[in-house]
């Protein structure tokens, strides 16, 4: 329950998407297309708008 679904390790600096799935910040940074303003959840495919502050 406390593991990232991208790296399968314990969360490091977890971030929650609008769909309520959570991932490590580092994993999300690698998963997000460069200069993108949104992200599609790798689990449920719901789109989340990224905050301008990161």
Tab-separated table of N, CA and C in Angstrom:
chain	number	residue	atom	x	y	z
A	1	UNK	N	0.814	-1.189	0.000
A	1	UNK	CA	0.000	0.000	0.000
A	1	UNK	C	0.866	1.264	0.000
A	2	UNK	N	2.056	1.181	0.549
A	2	UNK	CA	2.919	2.345	0.634
A	2	UNK	C	4.054	2.274	-0.369
A	3	UNK	N	3.767	1.707	-1.519
A	3	UNK	CA	4.792	1.618	-2.556
A	3	UNK	C	4.318	2.312	-3.831
A	4	UNK	N	5.259	2.885	-4.514
A	4	UNK	CA	5.001	3.561	-5.775
A	4	UNK	C	4.721	2.513	-6.853
A	5	UNK	N	3.704	2.761	-7.656
A	5	UNK	CA	3.354	1.823	-8.725
A	5	UNK	C	4.247	1.954	-9.946
A	6	UNK	N	5.108	2.929	-9.971
A	6	UNK	CA	6.047	3.069	-11.087
A	6	UNK	C	7.355	2.352	-10.764
A	7	UNK	N	7.942	2.642	-9.597
A	7	UNK	CA	9.243	2.049	-9.254
A	7	UNK	C	9.133	0.835	-8.329
A	8	UNK	N	7.978	0.612	-7.739
A	8	UNK	CA	7.723	-0.507	-6.814
A	8	UNK	C	8.514	-0.417	-5.510
A	9	UNK	N	9.024	0.746	-5.182
A	9	UNK	CA	9.737	0.971	-3.926
A	9	UNK	C	8.862	1.786	-2.986
A	10	UNK	N	9.290	1.890	-1.747
A	10	UNK	CA	8.587	2.757	-0.794
A	10	UNK	C	8.615	4.188	-1.327
A	11	UNK	N	7.545	4.920	-1.065
A	11	UNK	CA	7.451	6.288	-1.567
A	11	UNK	C	8.615	7.148	-1.102
A	12	UNK	N	9.127	7.943	-2.002
A	12	UNK	CA	10.076	9.000	-1.694
A	12	UNK	C	9.442	10.292	-2.171
A	13	UNK	N	9.127	11.185	-1.255
A	13	UNK	CA	8.475	12.448	-1.566
A	13	UNK	C	7.205	12.196	-2.399
A	14	UNK	N	6.221	11.489	-1.828
A	14	UNK	CA	5.026	11.117	-2.587
A	14	UNK	C	4.190	12.321	-3.025
A	15	UNK	N	3.604	12.200	-4.198
A	15	UNK	CA	2.700	13.206	-4.753
A	15	UNK	C	1.411	12.502	-5.156
A	16	UNK	N	0.283	13.169	-4.914
A	16	UNK	CA	-1.025	12.603	-5.219
A	16	UNK	C	-1.612	13.315	-6.423
A	17	UNK	N	-2.076	12.545	-7.388
A	17	UNK	CA	-2.728	13.105	-8.572
A	17	UNK	C	-4.200	13.350	-8.282
A	18	UNK	N	-4.885	14.033	-9.170
A	18	UNK	CA	-6.301	14.353	-8.970
A	18	UNK	C	-7.183	13.105	-8.909
A	19	UNK	N	-6.694	11.977	-9.402
A	19	UNK	CA	-7.436	10.711	-9.357
A	19	UNK	C	-7.194	9.976	-8.037
A	20	UNK	N	-6.378	10.549	-7.167
A	20	UNK	CA	-6.021	10.028	-5.852
A	20	UNK	C	-4.987	8.907	-5.882
A	21	UNK	N	-4.379	8.636	-7.015
A	21	UNK	CA	-3.243	7.713	-7.055
A	21	UNK	C	-1.989	8.488	-6.687
A	22	UNK	N	-1.080	7.839	-5.987
A	22	UNK	CA	0.137	8.532	-5.562
A	22	UNK	C	1.377	7.828	-6.092
A	23	UNK	N	2.411	8.640	-6.325
A	23	UNK	CA	3.667	8.180	-6.901
A	23	UNK	C	4.804	9.000	-6.305
A	24	UNK	N	6.024	8.488	-6.418
A	24	UNK	CA	7.199	9.265	-6.003
A	24	UNK	C	7.345	10.473	-6.928
A	25	UNK	N	7.778	11.580	-6.368
A	25	UNK	CA	8.001	12.772	-7.184
A	25	UNK	C	8.993	12.482	-8.305
A	26	UNK	N	10.083	11.810	-7.992
A	26	UNK	CA	11.107	11.504	-9.000
A	26	UNK	C	10.527	10.661	-10.139
A	27	UNK	N	9.704	9.680	-9.792
A	27	UNK	CA	9.087	8.836	-10.821
A	27	UNK	C	8.177	9.663	-11.728
A	28	UNK	N	7.391	10.556	-11.130
A	28	UNK	CA	6.505	11.402	-11.930
A	28	UNK	C	7.302	12.340	-12.826
A	29	UNK	N	8.391	12.891	-12.297
A	29	UNK	CA	9.212	13.802	-13.103
A	29	UNK	C	9.779	13.087	-14.325
A	30	UNK	N	10.111	11.816	-14.187
A	30	UNK	CA	10.638	11.043	-15.316
A	30	UNK	C	9.519	10.608	-16.269
A	31	UNK	N	8.306	10.471	-15.744
A	31	UNK	CA	7.169	9.997	-16.521
A	31	UNK	C	6.502	11.121	-17.332
A	32	UNK	N	6.539	12.343	-16.795
A	32	UNK	CA	5.864	13.480	-17.428
A	32	UNK	C	6.631	13.912	-18.678
A	33	UNK	N	5.947	14.084	-19.805
A	33	UNK	CA	6.624	14.628	-20.986
A	33	UNK	C	7.156	16.037	-20.693
A	34	UNK	N	8.312	16.347	-21.224
A	34	UNK	CA	8.947	17.639	-20.983
A	34	UNK	C	8.031	18.790	-21.402
A	35	UNK	N	7.970	19.827	-20.576
A	35	UNK	CA	7.168	21.040	-20.802
A	35	UNK	C	5.666	20.764	-20.876
A	36	UNK	N	5.227	19.653	-20.328
A	36	UNK	CA	3.812	19.312	-20.349
A	36	UNK	C	3.075	20.011	-19.208
A	37	UNK	N	1.835	20.373	-19.436
A	37	UNK	CA	1.000	20.997	-18.420
A	37	UNK	C	0.002	20.016	-17.824
A	38	UNK	N	0.046	18.770	-18.297
A	38	UNK	CA	-0.848	17.749	-17.765
A	38	UNK	C	-0.136	16.400	-17.756
A	39	UNK	N	-0.751	15.469	-17.060
A	39	UNK	CA	-0.186	14.133	-16.900
A	39	UNK	C	-1.321	13.130	-16.903
A	40	UNK	N	-1.160	12.027	-17.604
A	40	UNK	CA	-2.137	10.953	-17.587
A	40	UNK	C	-1.656	9.917	-16.579
A	41	UNK	N	-2.493	9.590	-15.617
A	41	UNK	CA	-2.140	8.631	-14.579
A	41	UNK	C	-1.781	7.292	-15.218
A	42	UNK	N	-0.644	6.705	-14.843
A	42	UNK	CA	-0.253	5.423	-15.425
A	42	UNK	C	-1.125	4.256	-14.967
A	43	UNK	N	-1.958	4.459	-13.949
A	43	UNK	CA	-2.825	3.377	-13.465
A	43	UNK	C	-4.236	3.431	-14.036
A	44	UNK	N	-4.854	4.614	-13.981
A	44	UNK	CA	-6.261	4.702	-14.389
A	44	UNK	C	-6.479	5.547	-15.642
A	45	UNK	N	-5.408	6.186	-16.133
A	45	UNK	CA	-5.425	6.969	-17.364
A	45	UNK	C	-6.276	8.239	-17.305
A	46	UNK	N	-6.537	8.723	-16.083
A	46	UNK	CA	-7.231	9.991	-15.891
A	46	UNK	C	-6.205	11.105	-16.027
A	47	UNK	N	-6.574	12.155	-16.730
A	47	UNK	CA	-5.670	13.283	-16.939
A	47	UNK	C	-5.713	14.225	-15.732
A	48	UNK	N	-4.528	14.658	-15.302
A	48	UNK	CA	-4.402	15.615	-14.203
A	48	UNK	C	-3.662	16.838	-14.709
A	49	UNK	N	-4.187	18.018	-14.353
A	49	UNK	CA	-3.514	19.269	-14.702
A	49	UNK	C	-2.425	19.493	-13.662
A	50	UNK	N	-1.236	19.818	-14.143
A	50	UNK	CA	-0.103	20.054	-13.236
A	50	UNK	C	-0.093	21.503	-12.780
A	51	UNK	N	0.163	21.741	-11.494
A	51	UNK	CA	0.229	23.121	-11.021
A	51	UNK	C	1.419	23.845	-11.626
A	52	UNK	N	1.278	25.118	-11.863
A	52	UNK	CA	2.351	25.917	-12.460
A	52	UNK	C	3.591	25.926	-11.586
A	53	UNK	N	3.418	25.754	-10.297
A	53	UNK	CA	4.558	25.769	-9.364
A	53	UNK	C	5.290	24.439	-9.321
A	54	UNK	N	4.806	23.454	-10.045
A	54	UNK	CA	5.475	22.146	-10.058
A	54	UNK	C	4.790	21.123	-9.213
